[in-house]
Short mmCIF file of C-alpha atoms in Angstrom, two decimals:
data_model
loop_
_atom_site.label_atom_id
_atom_site.label_comp_id
_atom_site.label_asym_id
_atom_site.label_seq_id
_atom_site.Cartn_x
_atom_site.Cartn_y
_atom_site.Cartn_z
CA UNK A 30 -5.97 76.48 168.42
CA UNK A 31 -4.52 73.55 170.40
CA UNK A 32 -2.56 75.87 172.63
CA UNK A 33 -4.89 77.61 175.04
CA UNK A 34 -4.14 80.51 177.34
CA UNK A 35 -4.53 79.57 180.98
CA UNK A 36 -5.58 81.67 183.94
CA UNK A 37 -3.14 84.36 184.93
CA UNK A 38 -2.10 84.90 181.35
CA UNK A 39 0.18 81.85 181.07
CA UNK A 40 -0.14 79.14 178.45
CA UNK A 41 -1.55 75.65 178.82
CA UNK A 42 -0.34 73.43 175.98
CA UNK A 43 -2.07 70.36 174.61
CA UNK A 44 -0.91 67.85 172.04
CA UNK A 45 2.78 67.34 171.28
CA UNK A 46 3.83 70.96 171.61
CA UNK A 47 6.68 71.93 173.90
CA UNK A 48 5.55 73.97 176.87
CA UNK A 49 7.15 77.41 177.09
CA UNK A 50 8.80 78.73 180.23
CA UNK A 51 5.93 79.32 182.64
CA UNK A 52 5.53 82.83 183.97
CA UNK A 53 4.80 83.40 187.67
CA UNK A 54 1.09 83.06 188.37
CA UNK A 55 -0.79 86.35 188.64
CA UNK A 56 -4.46 87.14 188.99
CA UNK A 57 -5.90 87.48 185.47
CA UNK A 58 -7.54 90.77 184.63
CA UNK A 59 -10.96 90.89 182.93
CA UNK A 60 -9.21 91.86 179.69
CA UNK A 61 -6.92 88.81 179.95
CA UNK A 62 -9.91 86.54 180.53
CA UNK A 63 -11.68 88.03 177.50
CA UNK A 64 -8.70 87.47 175.20
CA UNK A 65 -8.12 83.98 176.57
CA UNK A 66 -11.77 83.04 175.97
CA UNK A 67 -11.55 84.33 172.39
CA UNK A 68 -8.47 82.20 171.63
CA UNK A 69 -10.10 79.13 173.18
CA UNK A 70 -12.74 79.32 170.43
CA UNK A 71 -10.16 78.92 167.65
CA UNK A 72 -10.30 75.53 165.89
CA UNK A 73 -8.17 72.75 167.28
CA UNK A 74 -8.34 68.97 167.12
CA UNK A 75 -8.26 66.73 170.22
CA UNK A 76 -4.74 65.53 171.00
CA UNK A 77 -5.53 61.92 170.05
CA UNK A 78 -7.47 62.77 166.88
CA UNK A 79 -6.21 61.24 163.63
CA UNK A 80 -8.06 63.76 161.47
CA UNK A 81 -7.61 67.49 162.04
CA UNK A 82 -10.21 70.24 161.72
CA UNK A 83 -11.01 70.72 158.03
CA UNK A 84 -11.46 74.31 156.85
CA UNK A 85 -12.13 74.99 153.14
CA UNK A 86 -10.98 78.38 151.88
CA UNK A 87 -10.56 80.72 148.92
CA UNK A 88 -7.31 82.60 148.54
CA UNK A 89 -5.61 85.29 146.47
CA UNK A 90 -1.82 85.30 146.49
CA UNK A 91 0.50 88.04 145.25
CA UNK A 92 4.09 86.82 144.91
CA UNK A 93 6.48 89.36 143.39
CA UNK A 94 4.66 90.37 140.17
CA UNK A 95 2.46 87.29 140.07
CA UNK A 96 -1.20 87.10 141.16
CA UNK A 97 -2.98 83.79 141.60
CA UNK A 98 -6.46 82.92 142.87
CA UNK A 99 -7.17 79.47 144.25
CA UNK A 100 -9.32 77.43 146.58
CA UNK A 101 -8.21 74.80 149.00
CA UNK A 102 -8.37 72.94 152.28
CA UNK A 103 -6.63 73.53 155.58
CA UNK A 104 -6.38 70.40 157.72
CA UNK A 105 -5.24 71.64 161.12
CA UNK A 106 -4.45 69.78 164.32
CA UNK A 107 -2.64 72.67 165.99
CA UNK A 108 -0.68 75.80 165.00
CA UNK A 109 2.41 73.61 164.67
CA UNK A 110 0.76 70.66 162.96
CA UNK A 111 -1.27 71.24 159.80
CA UNK A 112 -1.46 70.61 156.07
CA UNK A 113 -2.67 73.10 153.49
CA UNK A 114 -3.49 72.44 149.84
CA UNK A 115 -4.42 75.08 147.26
CA UNK A 116 -5.71 74.44 143.73
CA UNK A 117 -6.06 76.97 140.90
CA UNK A 118 -9.28 77.70 139.05
CA UNK A 119 -8.07 75.33 136.32
CA UNK A 120 -7.79 72.46 138.79
CA UNK A 121 -3.99 72.54 138.95
CA UNK A 122 -2.26 72.09 142.31
CA UNK A 123 -0.84 75.49 143.25
CA UNK A 124 0.88 74.04 146.28
CA UNK A 125 0.50 71.27 148.80
CA UNK A 126 2.49 71.79 151.98
CA UNK A 127 2.59 70.78 155.60
CA UNK A 128 3.98 72.15 158.83
CA UNK A 129 5.08 70.02 161.77
CA UNK A 130 7.99 69.58 164.18
CA UNK A 131 10.40 69.67 161.22
CA UNK A 132 9.09 73.01 159.99
CA UNK A 133 7.51 73.72 156.61
CA UNK A 134 7.73 71.15 153.81
CA UNK A 135 6.42 71.74 150.29
CA UNK A 136 5.13 68.43 148.96
CA UNK A 137 3.98 69.71 145.55
CA UNK A 138 4.01 73.05 143.77
CA UNK A 139 2.81 74.33 140.40
CA UNK A 140 5.65 74.31 137.87
CA UNK A 141 5.17 78.03 137.24
CA UNK A 142 6.32 78.70 140.79
CA UNK A 143 9.66 77.11 140.06
CA UNK A 144 11.29 80.39 139.09
CA UNK A 145 10.22 81.86 142.43
CA UNK A 146 11.39 78.84 144.36
CA UNK A 147 9.49 76.69 146.82
CA UNK A 148 11.15 78.79 149.52
CA UNK A 149 8.41 81.39 149.06
CA UNK A 150 5.74 78.77 149.83
CA UNK A 151 7.77 77.58 152.81
CA UNK A 152 7.83 81.16 154.09
CA UNK A 153 4.05 81.50 153.69
CA UNK A 154 3.37 78.22 155.50
CA UNK A 155 5.78 79.09 158.32
CA UNK A 156 4.16 82.50 158.68
CA UNK A 157 0.73 80.85 158.78
CA UNK A 158 1.91 78.83 161.75
CA UNK A 159 2.86 82.09 163.45
CA UNK A 160 -0.53 83.64 162.62
CA UNK A 161 -2.36 80.63 164.09
CA UNK A 162 -0.34 80.61 167.32
CA UNK A 163 -1.65 82.47 170.40
CA UNK A 164 0.84 84.43 172.51
CA UNK A 165 2.49 82.31 175.23
CA UNK A 166 1.46 84.81 177.90
CA UNK A 167 -0.95 87.71 178.34
CA UNK A 168 1.09 89.40 181.02
CA UNK A 169 1.65 93.00 179.96
CA UNK A 170 -1.68 93.33 178.14
CA UNK A 171 -2.68 97.01 178.17
CA UNK A 172 -5.75 98.94 177.12
CA UNK A 173 -5.50 101.74 174.55
CA UNK A 174 -9.00 103.10 173.97
CA UNK A 175 -11.05 100.38 172.28
CA UNK A 176 -7.96 98.27 171.64
CA UNK A 177 -5.95 95.93 173.83
CA UNK A 178 -2.21 95.90 173.06
CA UNK A 179 0.34 93.24 173.94
CA UNK A 180 4.06 93.64 173.23
CA UNK A 181 6.29 90.61 173.77
CA UNK A 182 9.68 89.22 172.89
CA UNK A 183 9.26 85.48 172.61
CA UNK A 184 11.76 82.65 172.94
CA UNK A 185 12.73 83.04 169.27
CA UNK A 186 13.93 86.59 170.19
CA UNK A 187 11.46 88.18 167.75
CA UNK A 188 9.27 91.06 168.84
CA UNK A 189 5.51 90.43 168.68
CA UNK A 190 2.89 93.17 168.84
CA UNK A 191 -0.73 92.04 169.18
CA UNK A 192 -3.84 94.20 168.97
CA UNK A 193 -7.20 92.90 170.20
CA UNK A 194 -10.72 94.26 170.20
CA UNK A 195 -11.29 95.44 173.78
CA UNK A 196 -14.97 94.42 173.77
CA UNK A 197 -14.67 90.89 172.37
CA UNK A 198 -11.04 90.05 173.10
CA UNK A 199 -10.60 88.84 169.53
CA UNK A 200 -7.30 89.34 167.71
CA UNK A 201 -7.27 92.10 165.09
CA UNK A 202 -3.62 92.59 164.12
CA UNK A 203 -0.29 90.87 164.69
CA UNK A 204 3.05 92.40 163.71
CA UNK A 205 6.22 90.34 164.11
CA UNK A 206 9.64 91.92 163.73
CA UNK A 207 11.65 89.16 162.05
CA UNK A 208 14.73 91.21 161.25
CA UNK A 209 15.97 94.38 159.65
CA UNK A 210 13.26 95.64 157.24
CA UNK A 211 11.48 92.30 157.66
CA UNK A 212 8.06 92.47 159.34
CA UNK A 213 5.24 89.95 159.15
CA UNK A 214 1.89 91.76 159.21
CA UNK A 215 -1.27 89.74 159.90
CA UNK A 216 -4.84 91.04 159.88
CA UNK A 217 -7.68 88.98 161.32
CA UNK A 218 -10.71 90.22 159.41
CA UNK A 219 -13.96 89.03 160.87
CA UNK A 220 -14.96 85.92 162.79
CA UNK A 221 -17.49 83.14 162.35
CA UNK A 222 -20.34 82.47 164.77
CA UNK A 223 -18.09 79.86 166.38
CA UNK A 224 -15.44 82.49 167.03
CA UNK A 225 -13.06 81.22 164.34
CA UNK A 226 -11.13 83.72 162.21
CA UNK A 227 -13.09 84.16 158.96
CA UNK A 228 -10.35 85.86 156.94
CA UNK A 229 -6.59 86.24 157.31
CA UNK A 230 -4.50 88.73 155.35
CA UNK A 231 -0.75 88.25 155.64
CA UNK A 232 1.96 90.36 154.07
CA UNK A 233 5.74 90.28 154.30
CA UNK A 234 7.50 92.78 152.10
CA UNK A 235 10.95 91.29 152.59
CA UNK A 236 9.65 88.03 151.10
CA UNK A 237 7.65 89.76 148.35
CA UNK A 238 4.27 88.26 149.13
CA UNK A 239 0.75 89.14 150.25
CA UNK A 240 -1.89 86.48 150.77
CA UNK A 241 -5.54 86.67 151.76
CA UNK A 242 -7.32 83.52 152.94
CA UNK A 243 -11.09 83.51 153.36
CA UNK A 244 -12.44 80.45 155.13
CA UNK A 245 -15.80 79.22 153.94
CA UNK A 246 -18.35 76.46 154.43
CA UNK A 247 -18.91 76.34 150.69
CA UNK A 248 -18.60 72.79 149.29
CA UNK A 249 -17.22 74.39 146.12
CA UNK A 250 -13.85 74.97 147.79
CA UNK A 251 -13.78 71.38 149.05
CA UNK A 252 -14.59 69.96 145.60
CA UNK A 253 -12.08 72.22 143.89
CA UNK A 254 -9.28 71.13 146.20
CA UNK A 255 -10.19 67.46 145.82
CA UNK A 256 -11.38 67.07 142.23
CA UNK A 257 -10.94 63.32 142.29
CA UNK A 258 -13.25 63.02 145.29
CA UNK A 259 -10.45 61.98 147.64
CA UNK A 260 -9.79 63.90 150.83
CA UNK A 261 -6.94 66.34 150.59
CA UNK A 262 -4.75 66.77 153.65
CA UNK A 263 -4.47 63.86 156.01
CA UNK A 264 -2.73 65.80 158.75
CA UNK A 265 0.52 67.62 159.15
CA UNK A 266 2.54 64.78 160.62
#
């Protein structure tokens, strides 16, 4: 995304993000370089761009005992600046939310979600930001057979465990320990020719949800999310 891993495993940050504490420079290993190159392919908008990168998608969401299918648009500037809109098969807004410096904000939500609370959508959007965000450092990256493993405790004090494909350097799994019996599990299933994640599957048992998002070039998703013909999104700011 907008945050790109620099040589030596430290993080170079573009846009309005706050730079993390920089680790001492070390010579990057070939595995570090491979993972860094894979993250650099993820979609990100130039710092001065008004419009973000538009990614149509189809999604299936399980919240408690509810199951909903929808299509939508992700308008992303960076992992900490995006807007996501999802519309049901009947053309009803499932949710319209953004993430920026103030965190997750639900702008609109389907009335049927009222009993579950917009807090569930806020959790999903916040967790998406985590899934989009590369690790701040690759120091400690280790090889385990055909998998590269990275264990870190970040500034938020949460424990992050990444797994990458050793051959391509692409992310496969992210587990984040958010508290007692509260783990965010993210699967990155497949990549496009550009090196962008093709499908994300996120689950968080403590928040009673599982969501799969499949990104697509199909104009059907774009039309479904903007039935009036107007662009949906407009940035996360």
